[in-house]
Short mmCIF file of C-alpha atoms and ligand atoms in Angstrom, two decimals:
data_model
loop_
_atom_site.label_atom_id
_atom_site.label_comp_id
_atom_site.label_asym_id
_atom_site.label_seq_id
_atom_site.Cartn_x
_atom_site.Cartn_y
_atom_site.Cartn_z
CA UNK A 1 106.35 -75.90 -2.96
CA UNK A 2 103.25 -75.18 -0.59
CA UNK A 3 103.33 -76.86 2.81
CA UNK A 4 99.76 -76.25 3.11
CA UNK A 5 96.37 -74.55 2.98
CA UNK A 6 94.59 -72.39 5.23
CA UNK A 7 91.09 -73.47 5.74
CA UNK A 8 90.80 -69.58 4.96
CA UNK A 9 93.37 -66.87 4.69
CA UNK A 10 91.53 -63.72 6.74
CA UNK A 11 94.89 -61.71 6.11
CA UNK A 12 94.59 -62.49 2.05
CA UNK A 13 91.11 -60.87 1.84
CA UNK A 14 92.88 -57.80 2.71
CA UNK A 15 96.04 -58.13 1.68
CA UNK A 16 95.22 -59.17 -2.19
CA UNK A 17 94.14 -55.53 -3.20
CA UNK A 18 95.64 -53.69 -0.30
CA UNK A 19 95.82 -50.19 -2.04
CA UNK A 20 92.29 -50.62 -3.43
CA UNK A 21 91.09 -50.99 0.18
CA UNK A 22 93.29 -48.29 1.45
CA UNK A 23 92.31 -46.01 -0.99
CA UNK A 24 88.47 -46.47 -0.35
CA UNK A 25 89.15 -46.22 3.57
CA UNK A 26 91.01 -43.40 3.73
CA UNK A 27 88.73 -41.61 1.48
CA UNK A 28 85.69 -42.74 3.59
CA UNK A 29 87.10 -41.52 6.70
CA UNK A 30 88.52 -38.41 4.74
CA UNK A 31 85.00 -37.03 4.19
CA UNK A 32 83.95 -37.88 7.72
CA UNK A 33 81.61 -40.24 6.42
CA UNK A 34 81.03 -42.92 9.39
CA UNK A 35 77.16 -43.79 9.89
CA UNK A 36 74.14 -43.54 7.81
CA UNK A 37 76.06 -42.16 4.72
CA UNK A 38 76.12 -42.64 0.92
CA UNK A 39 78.56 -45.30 0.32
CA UNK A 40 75.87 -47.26 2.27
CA UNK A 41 72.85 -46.18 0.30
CA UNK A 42 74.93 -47.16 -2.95
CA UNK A 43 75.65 -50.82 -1.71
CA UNK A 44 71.70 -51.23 -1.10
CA UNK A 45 71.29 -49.81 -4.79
CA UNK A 46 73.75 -52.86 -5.64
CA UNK A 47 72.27 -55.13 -3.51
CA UNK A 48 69.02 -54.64 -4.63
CA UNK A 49 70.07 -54.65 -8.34
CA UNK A 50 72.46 -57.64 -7.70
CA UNK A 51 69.56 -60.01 -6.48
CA UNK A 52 66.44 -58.24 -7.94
CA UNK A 53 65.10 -57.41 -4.70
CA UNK A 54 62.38 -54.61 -4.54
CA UNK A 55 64.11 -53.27 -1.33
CA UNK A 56 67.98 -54.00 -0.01
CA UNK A 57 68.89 -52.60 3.67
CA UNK A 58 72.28 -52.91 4.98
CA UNK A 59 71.90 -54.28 8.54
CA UNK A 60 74.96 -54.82 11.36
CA UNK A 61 75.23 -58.28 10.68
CA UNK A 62 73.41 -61.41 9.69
CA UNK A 63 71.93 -62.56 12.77
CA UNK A 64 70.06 -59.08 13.42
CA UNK A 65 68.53 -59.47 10.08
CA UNK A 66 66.87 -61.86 10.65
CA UNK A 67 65.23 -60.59 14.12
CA UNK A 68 64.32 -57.47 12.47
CA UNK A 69 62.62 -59.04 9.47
CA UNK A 70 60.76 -61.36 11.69
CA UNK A 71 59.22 -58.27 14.41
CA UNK A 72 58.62 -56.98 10.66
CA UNK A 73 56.75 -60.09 9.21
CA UNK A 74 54.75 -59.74 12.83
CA UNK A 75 56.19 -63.14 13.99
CA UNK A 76 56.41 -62.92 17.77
CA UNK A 77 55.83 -64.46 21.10
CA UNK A 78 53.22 -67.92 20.90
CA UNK A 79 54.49 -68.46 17.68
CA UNK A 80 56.67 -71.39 16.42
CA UNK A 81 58.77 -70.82 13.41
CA UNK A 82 60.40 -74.11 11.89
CA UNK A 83 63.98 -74.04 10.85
CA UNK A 84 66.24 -76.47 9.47
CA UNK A 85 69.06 -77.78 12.26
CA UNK A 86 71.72 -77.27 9.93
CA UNK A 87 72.43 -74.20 10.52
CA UNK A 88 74.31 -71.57 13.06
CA UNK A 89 72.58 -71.07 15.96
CA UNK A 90 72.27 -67.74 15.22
CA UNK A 91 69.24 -68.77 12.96
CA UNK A 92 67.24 -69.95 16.40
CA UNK A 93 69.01 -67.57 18.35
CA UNK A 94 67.50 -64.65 16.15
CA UNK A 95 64.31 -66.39 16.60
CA UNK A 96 64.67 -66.34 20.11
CA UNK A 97 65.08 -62.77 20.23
CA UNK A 98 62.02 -62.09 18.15
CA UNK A 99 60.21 -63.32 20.88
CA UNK A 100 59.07 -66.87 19.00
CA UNK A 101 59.95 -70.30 19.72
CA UNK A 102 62.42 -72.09 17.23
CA UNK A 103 61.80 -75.33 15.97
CA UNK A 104 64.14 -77.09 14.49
CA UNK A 105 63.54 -79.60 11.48
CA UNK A 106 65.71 -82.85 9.81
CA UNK A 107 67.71 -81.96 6.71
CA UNK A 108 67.87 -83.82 3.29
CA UNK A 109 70.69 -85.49 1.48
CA UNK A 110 71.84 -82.27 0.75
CA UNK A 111 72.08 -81.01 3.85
CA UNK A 112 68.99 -78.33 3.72
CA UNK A 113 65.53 -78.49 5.13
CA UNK A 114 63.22 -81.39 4.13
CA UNK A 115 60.26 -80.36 3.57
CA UNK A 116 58.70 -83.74 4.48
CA UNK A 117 59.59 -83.52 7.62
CA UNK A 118 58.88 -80.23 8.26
CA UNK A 119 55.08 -81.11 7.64
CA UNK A 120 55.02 -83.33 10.73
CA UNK A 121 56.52 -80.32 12.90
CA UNK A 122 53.60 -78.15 12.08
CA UNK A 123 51.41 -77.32 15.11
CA UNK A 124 48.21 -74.79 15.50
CA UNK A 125 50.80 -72.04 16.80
CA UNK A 126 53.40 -72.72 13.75
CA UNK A 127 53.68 -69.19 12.20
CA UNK A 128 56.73 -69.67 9.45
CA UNK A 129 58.90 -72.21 7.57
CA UNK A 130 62.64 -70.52 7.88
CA UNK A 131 64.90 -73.00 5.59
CA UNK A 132 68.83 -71.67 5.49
CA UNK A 133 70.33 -71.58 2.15
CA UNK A 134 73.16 -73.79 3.31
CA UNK A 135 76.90 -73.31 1.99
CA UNK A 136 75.24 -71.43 -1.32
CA UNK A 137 72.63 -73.55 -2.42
CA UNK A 138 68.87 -72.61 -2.34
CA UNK A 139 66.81 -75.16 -0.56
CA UNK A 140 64.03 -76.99 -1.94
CA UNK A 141 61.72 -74.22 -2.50
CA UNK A 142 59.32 -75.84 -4.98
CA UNK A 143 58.82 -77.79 -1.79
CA UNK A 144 58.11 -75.60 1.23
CA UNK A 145 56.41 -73.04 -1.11
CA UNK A 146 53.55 -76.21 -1.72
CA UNK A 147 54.06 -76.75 2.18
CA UNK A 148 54.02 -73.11 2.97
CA UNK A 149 50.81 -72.56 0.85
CA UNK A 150 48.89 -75.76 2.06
CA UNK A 151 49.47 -74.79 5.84
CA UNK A 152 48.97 -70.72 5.07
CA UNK A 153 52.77 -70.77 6.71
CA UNK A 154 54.93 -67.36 5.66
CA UNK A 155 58.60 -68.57 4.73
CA UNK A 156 61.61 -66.25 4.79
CA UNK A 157 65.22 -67.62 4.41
CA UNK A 158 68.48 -67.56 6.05
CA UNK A 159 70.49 -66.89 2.92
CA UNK A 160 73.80 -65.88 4.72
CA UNK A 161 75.46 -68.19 2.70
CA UNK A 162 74.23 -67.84 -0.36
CA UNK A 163 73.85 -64.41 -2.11
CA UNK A 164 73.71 -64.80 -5.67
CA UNK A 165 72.82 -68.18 -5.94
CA UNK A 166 69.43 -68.73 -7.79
CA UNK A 167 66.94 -71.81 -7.84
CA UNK A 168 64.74 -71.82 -11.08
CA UNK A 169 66.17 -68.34 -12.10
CA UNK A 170 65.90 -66.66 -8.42
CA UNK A 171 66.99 -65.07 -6.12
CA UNK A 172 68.26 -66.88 -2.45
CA UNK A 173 66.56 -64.82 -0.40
CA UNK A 174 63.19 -64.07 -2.72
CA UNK A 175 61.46 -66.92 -1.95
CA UNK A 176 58.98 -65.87 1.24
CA UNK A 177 58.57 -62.85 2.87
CA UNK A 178 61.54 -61.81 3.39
CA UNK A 179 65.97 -62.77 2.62
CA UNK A 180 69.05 -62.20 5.09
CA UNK A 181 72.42 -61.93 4.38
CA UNK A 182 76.20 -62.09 6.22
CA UNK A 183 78.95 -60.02 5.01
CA UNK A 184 81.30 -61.75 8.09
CA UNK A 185 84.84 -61.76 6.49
CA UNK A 186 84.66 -65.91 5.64
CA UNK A 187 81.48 -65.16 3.92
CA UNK A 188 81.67 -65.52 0.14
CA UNK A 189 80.96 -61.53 0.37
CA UNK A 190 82.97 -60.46 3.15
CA UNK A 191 83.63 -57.02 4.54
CA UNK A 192 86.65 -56.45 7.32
CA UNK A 193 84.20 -56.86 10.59
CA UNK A 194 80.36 -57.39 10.94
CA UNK A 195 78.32 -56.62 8.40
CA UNK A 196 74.82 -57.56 7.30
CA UNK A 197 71.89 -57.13 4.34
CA UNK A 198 68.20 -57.62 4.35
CA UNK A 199 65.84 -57.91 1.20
CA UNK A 200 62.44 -58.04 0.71
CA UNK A 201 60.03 -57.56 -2.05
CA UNK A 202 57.36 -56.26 0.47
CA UNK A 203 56.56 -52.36 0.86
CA UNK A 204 55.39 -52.56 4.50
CA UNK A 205 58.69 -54.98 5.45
CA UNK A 206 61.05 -52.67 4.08
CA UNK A 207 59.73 -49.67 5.89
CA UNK A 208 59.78 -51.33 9.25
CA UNK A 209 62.97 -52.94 8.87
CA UNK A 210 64.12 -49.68 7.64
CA UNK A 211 63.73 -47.86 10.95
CA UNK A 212 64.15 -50.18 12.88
CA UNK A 213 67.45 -50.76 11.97
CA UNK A 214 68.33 -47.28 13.29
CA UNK A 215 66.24 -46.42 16.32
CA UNK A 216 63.13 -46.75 14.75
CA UNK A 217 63.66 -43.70 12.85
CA UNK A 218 62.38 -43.00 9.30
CA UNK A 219 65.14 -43.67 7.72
CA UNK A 220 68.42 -41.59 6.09
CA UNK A 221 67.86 -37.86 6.89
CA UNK A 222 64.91 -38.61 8.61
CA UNK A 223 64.57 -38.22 12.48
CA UNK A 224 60.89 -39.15 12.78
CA UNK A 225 60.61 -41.94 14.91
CA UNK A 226 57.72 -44.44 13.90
CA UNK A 227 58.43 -47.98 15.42
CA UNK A 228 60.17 -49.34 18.62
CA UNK A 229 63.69 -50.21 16.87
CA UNK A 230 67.28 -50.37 17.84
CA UNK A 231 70.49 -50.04 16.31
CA UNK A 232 71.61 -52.49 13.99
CA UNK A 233 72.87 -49.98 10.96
CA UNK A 234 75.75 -51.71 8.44
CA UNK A 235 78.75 -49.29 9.10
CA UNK A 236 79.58 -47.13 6.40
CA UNK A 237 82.72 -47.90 5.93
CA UNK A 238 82.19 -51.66 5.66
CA UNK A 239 79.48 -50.84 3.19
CA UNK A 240 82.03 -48.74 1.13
CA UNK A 241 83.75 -51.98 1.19
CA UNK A 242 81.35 -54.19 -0.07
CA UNK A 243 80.07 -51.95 -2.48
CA UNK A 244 83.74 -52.22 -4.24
CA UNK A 245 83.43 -55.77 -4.06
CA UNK A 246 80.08 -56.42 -4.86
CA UNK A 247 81.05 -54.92 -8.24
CA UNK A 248 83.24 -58.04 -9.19
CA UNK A 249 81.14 -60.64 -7.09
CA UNK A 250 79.92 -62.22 -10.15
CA UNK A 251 83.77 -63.29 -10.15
CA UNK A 252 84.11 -64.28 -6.81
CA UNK A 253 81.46 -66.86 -7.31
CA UNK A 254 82.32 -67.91 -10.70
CA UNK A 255 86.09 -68.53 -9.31
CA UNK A 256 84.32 -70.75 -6.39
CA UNK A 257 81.71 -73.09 -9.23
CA UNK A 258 85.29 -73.93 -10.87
CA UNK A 259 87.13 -75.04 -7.90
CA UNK A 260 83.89 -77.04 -7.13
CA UNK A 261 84.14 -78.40 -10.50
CA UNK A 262 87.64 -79.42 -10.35
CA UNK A 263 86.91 -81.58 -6.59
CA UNK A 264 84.10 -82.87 -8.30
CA UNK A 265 86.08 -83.91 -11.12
CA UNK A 266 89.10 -85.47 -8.85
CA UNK A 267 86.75 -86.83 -6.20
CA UNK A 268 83.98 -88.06 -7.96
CA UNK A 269 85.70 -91.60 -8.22
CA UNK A 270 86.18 -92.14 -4.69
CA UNK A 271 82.87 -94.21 -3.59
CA UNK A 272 83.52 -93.74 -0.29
CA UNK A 273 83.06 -89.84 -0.20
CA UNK A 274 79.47 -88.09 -1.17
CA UNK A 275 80.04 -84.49 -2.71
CA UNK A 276 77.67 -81.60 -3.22
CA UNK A 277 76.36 -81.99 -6.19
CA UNK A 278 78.25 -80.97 -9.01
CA UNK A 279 77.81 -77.29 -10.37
CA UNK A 280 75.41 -77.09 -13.48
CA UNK A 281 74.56 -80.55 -13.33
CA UNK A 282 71.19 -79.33 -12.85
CA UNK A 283 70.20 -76.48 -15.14
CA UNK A 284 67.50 -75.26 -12.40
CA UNK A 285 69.85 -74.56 -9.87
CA UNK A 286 73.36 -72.09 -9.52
CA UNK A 287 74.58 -72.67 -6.14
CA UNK A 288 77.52 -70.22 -5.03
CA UNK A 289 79.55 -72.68 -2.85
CA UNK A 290 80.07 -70.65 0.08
CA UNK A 291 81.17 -73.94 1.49
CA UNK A 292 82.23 -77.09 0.35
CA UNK A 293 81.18 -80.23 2.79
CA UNK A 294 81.91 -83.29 1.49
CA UNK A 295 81.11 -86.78 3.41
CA UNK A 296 82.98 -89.55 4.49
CA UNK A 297 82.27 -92.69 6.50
CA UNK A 298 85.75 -91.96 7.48
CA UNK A 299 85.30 -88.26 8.19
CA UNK A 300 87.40 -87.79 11.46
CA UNK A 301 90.59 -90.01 10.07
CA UNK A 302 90.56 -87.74 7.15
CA UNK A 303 90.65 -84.76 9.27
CA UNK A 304 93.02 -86.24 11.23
CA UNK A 305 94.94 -87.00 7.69
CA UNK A 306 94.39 -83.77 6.04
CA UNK A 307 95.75 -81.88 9.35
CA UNK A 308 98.79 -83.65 9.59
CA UNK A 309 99.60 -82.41 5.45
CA UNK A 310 98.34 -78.96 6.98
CA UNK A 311 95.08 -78.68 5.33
CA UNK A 312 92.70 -76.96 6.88
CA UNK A 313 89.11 -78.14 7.69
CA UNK A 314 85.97 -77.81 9.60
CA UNK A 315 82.93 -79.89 10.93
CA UNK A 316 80.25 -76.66 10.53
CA UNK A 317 79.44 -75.38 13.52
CA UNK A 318 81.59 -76.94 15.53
CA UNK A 319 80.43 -80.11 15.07
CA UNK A 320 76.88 -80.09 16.37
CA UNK A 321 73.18 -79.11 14.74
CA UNK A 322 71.71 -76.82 16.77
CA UNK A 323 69.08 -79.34 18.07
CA UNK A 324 72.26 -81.19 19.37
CA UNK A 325 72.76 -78.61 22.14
CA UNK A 326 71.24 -80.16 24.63
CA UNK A 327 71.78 -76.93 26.84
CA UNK A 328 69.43 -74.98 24.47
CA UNK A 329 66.94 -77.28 25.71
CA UNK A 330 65.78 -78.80 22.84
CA UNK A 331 64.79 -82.68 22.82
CA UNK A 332 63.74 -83.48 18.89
CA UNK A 333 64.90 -86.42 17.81
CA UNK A 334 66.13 -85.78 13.68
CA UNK A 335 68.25 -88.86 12.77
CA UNK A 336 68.22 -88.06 9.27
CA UNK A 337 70.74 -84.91 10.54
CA UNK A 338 72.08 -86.80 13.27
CA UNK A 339 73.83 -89.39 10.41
CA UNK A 340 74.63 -86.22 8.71
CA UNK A 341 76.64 -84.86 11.21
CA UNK A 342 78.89 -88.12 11.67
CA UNK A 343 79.94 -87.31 8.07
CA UNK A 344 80.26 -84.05 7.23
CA UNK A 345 83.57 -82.15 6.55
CA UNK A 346 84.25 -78.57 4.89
CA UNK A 347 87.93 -78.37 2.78
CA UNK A 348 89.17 -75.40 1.44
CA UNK A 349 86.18 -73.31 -0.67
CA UNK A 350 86.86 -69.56 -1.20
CA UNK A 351 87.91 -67.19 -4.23
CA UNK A 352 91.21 -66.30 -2.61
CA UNK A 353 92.35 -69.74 -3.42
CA UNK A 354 95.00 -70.31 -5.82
CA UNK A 355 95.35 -73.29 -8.43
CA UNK A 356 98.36 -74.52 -6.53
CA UNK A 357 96.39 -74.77 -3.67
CA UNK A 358 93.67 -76.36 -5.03
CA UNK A 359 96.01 -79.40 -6.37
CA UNK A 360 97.58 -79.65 -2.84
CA UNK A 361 93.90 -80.01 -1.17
CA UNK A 362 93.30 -82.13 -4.21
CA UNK A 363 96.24 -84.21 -3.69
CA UNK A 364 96.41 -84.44 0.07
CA UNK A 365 92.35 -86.31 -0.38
CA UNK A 366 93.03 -88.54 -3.18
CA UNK A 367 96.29 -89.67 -1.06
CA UNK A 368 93.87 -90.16 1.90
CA UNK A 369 92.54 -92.89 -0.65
CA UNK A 370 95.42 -94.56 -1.68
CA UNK A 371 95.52 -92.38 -5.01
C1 PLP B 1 77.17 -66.63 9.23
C2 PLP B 1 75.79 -67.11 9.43
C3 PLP B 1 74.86 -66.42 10.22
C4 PLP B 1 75.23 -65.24 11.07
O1 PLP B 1 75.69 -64.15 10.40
P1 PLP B 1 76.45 -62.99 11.21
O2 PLP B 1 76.66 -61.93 10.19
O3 PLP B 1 77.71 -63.54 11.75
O4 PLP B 1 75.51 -62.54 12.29
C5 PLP B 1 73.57 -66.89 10.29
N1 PLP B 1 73.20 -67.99 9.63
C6 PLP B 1 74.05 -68.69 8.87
C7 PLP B 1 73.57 -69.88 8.12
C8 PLP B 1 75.38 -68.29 8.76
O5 PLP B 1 76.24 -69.00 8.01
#
């Protein structure tokens, strides 16, 4: 009998093919392979064949990704880029560091950016529409593309969450200019630290993100130095890592649209609650479920509930949008993700979960409701 669920087990991603990992560590380290090797080059091979990307670059994390794509894409100081405020301030905070000004935008129903109201943000210095693929679903891209197009706005996406989903057959991340990715340990592709990827379809992207990645140099085996860079390389042995994993991530995402399926199925009665929407449902779009956020008029009872059977939860990002830090000095008013955020609650979502635990997070909710 369980007497709970984690909201995620860190030690399990290790621990359920312990040798495997070994094996590929001690190998990695065996040949003295640390930086800049080929374990790295064949997880940007996978990458890049995994999402159809022209060009994959492993990067040191998500957040760098996106800084790097945008000094890339040109995007600089005087320039606004529009983002949606559900998101990790690292979106922003990248921004920041690109030298541009961040500017955050209301969300839909579902939690992503509305394009609607990123029209009214749209000032003579906006430069780019940056939507995040929130907890693996594209976001309305038919949308911001018309936006984008109308406005002669460049769009790239935070897709941390969501490699491998696909909105009318592609791609998170191939939407604009350029895609970024997280490989942090919770993320549906996780390696054991920091880790990061980058993909564009664009020649000229590529190359610059390329070097500047590692010190502005040309790239592996080259020592030519061409832009102003610094060094955010993806570490080879995380990249051996991932590129074991990557090879059975069609799994890891199928295993998460059936969990999804199965809340969807048990909570879909309860009127009370509003659930992501339900996987298939709409031929156009495979979403990944890095997360699963759920919302309830009741949200912080439930918590409350859900603790006490030892279920694990989180409010994303602690609780706030980003334009809710008031210390970041933002003063939009976006009431459409303040009511949001009164809601929203993550349960349990990850491929390490087993059926048993699935039925206690299951029936630990439907008690919440008297079921
Ligand atoms: C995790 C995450 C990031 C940051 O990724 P890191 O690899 O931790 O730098 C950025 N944006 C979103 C939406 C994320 O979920």
């Amino acid at each position: 009998m369980l007497d709970g669920v984690p909201f995620f087990n860190y030690k399990e991603l290790f621990l359920s093919q312990e040798e495997k990992f070994i094996e590929i560590i001690r190998d990695v380290l065996s040949r003295g392979a640390f930086i800049m090797q080929r374990d790295l080059e064949e997880f940007e091979q996978k990458l890049a064949k995994f999402t159809g990307a022209k060009h994959a670059i492993g990067v040191s994390d998500g957040t760098n990704a996106i800084t790097l794509g945008l000094r890339a894409s040109g995007i600089g100081p005087g320039d606004e880029v529009i983002f949606s405020s559900h998101t990790m301030v690292a979106t922003p905070g990248a921004i920041v560091m690109a030298g541009a000004t961040p500017v955050p935008c209301d969300v839909d129903e579902d939690g992503l950016m509305d394009a609607t109201q990123a029209e009214k943000l749209i000032t003579s210095k906006t430069k780019m529409l940056m939507p995040t693929d929130l907890n693996g679903r594209v976001a309305d891209m038919m949308a911001i593309r018309k936006l984008a197009d109308k406005a002669g706005l460049l769009i790239a996406e935070d897709a941390a969450q969501s490699l491998g989903a696909r909105y009318h057959g592609e791609s998170a991340g191939l939407f604009g200019a350029f895609g970024t990715f997280s490989f942090y340990p919770a993320k549906s592709l996780g390696c054991f630290g920091d880790g990061g990827g980058f993909i564009t379809n664009d020649d000229d992207i590529a190359a610059h993100v390329h070097a500047q990645r590692d010190h502005g140099r040309g790239g592996l085996g080259s020592s030519e130095v061409t832009v102003w860079g610094t060094n955010s390389r993806l570490d080879n042995m995380q990249a051996a890592i991932l590129s074991y994993l990557i090879d059975s991530f069609d799994e890891n995402i199928a295993r998460r649209r059936e969990i999804a399926a199965k809340y969807d199925a048990a909570f879909s009665g309860i009127s009370e609650l509003t659930l992501p929407p339900k996987p298939g449902i709409n031929p156009d779009r495979f979403d990944t479920f890095q997360n699963y956020e759920i919302r309830s008029p009741r949200r912080d009872e439930l918590q409350k509930f859900l603790a006490d059977k030892k279920v694990g939860t989180i409010i994303q990002w602690g609780g706030k949008a980003v334009h809710q830090f008031e210390t970041l000095g933002f003063s939009t008013n976006l009431p459409q993700t303040d009511r949001f955020f009164e809601e929203c609650l993550m349960i349990p979502m990850n491929h390490l979960l087993t059926d048993d635990e699935v039925s206690y997070v299951i029936e630990s909710v439907l008690a919440f409701h008297n079921l």
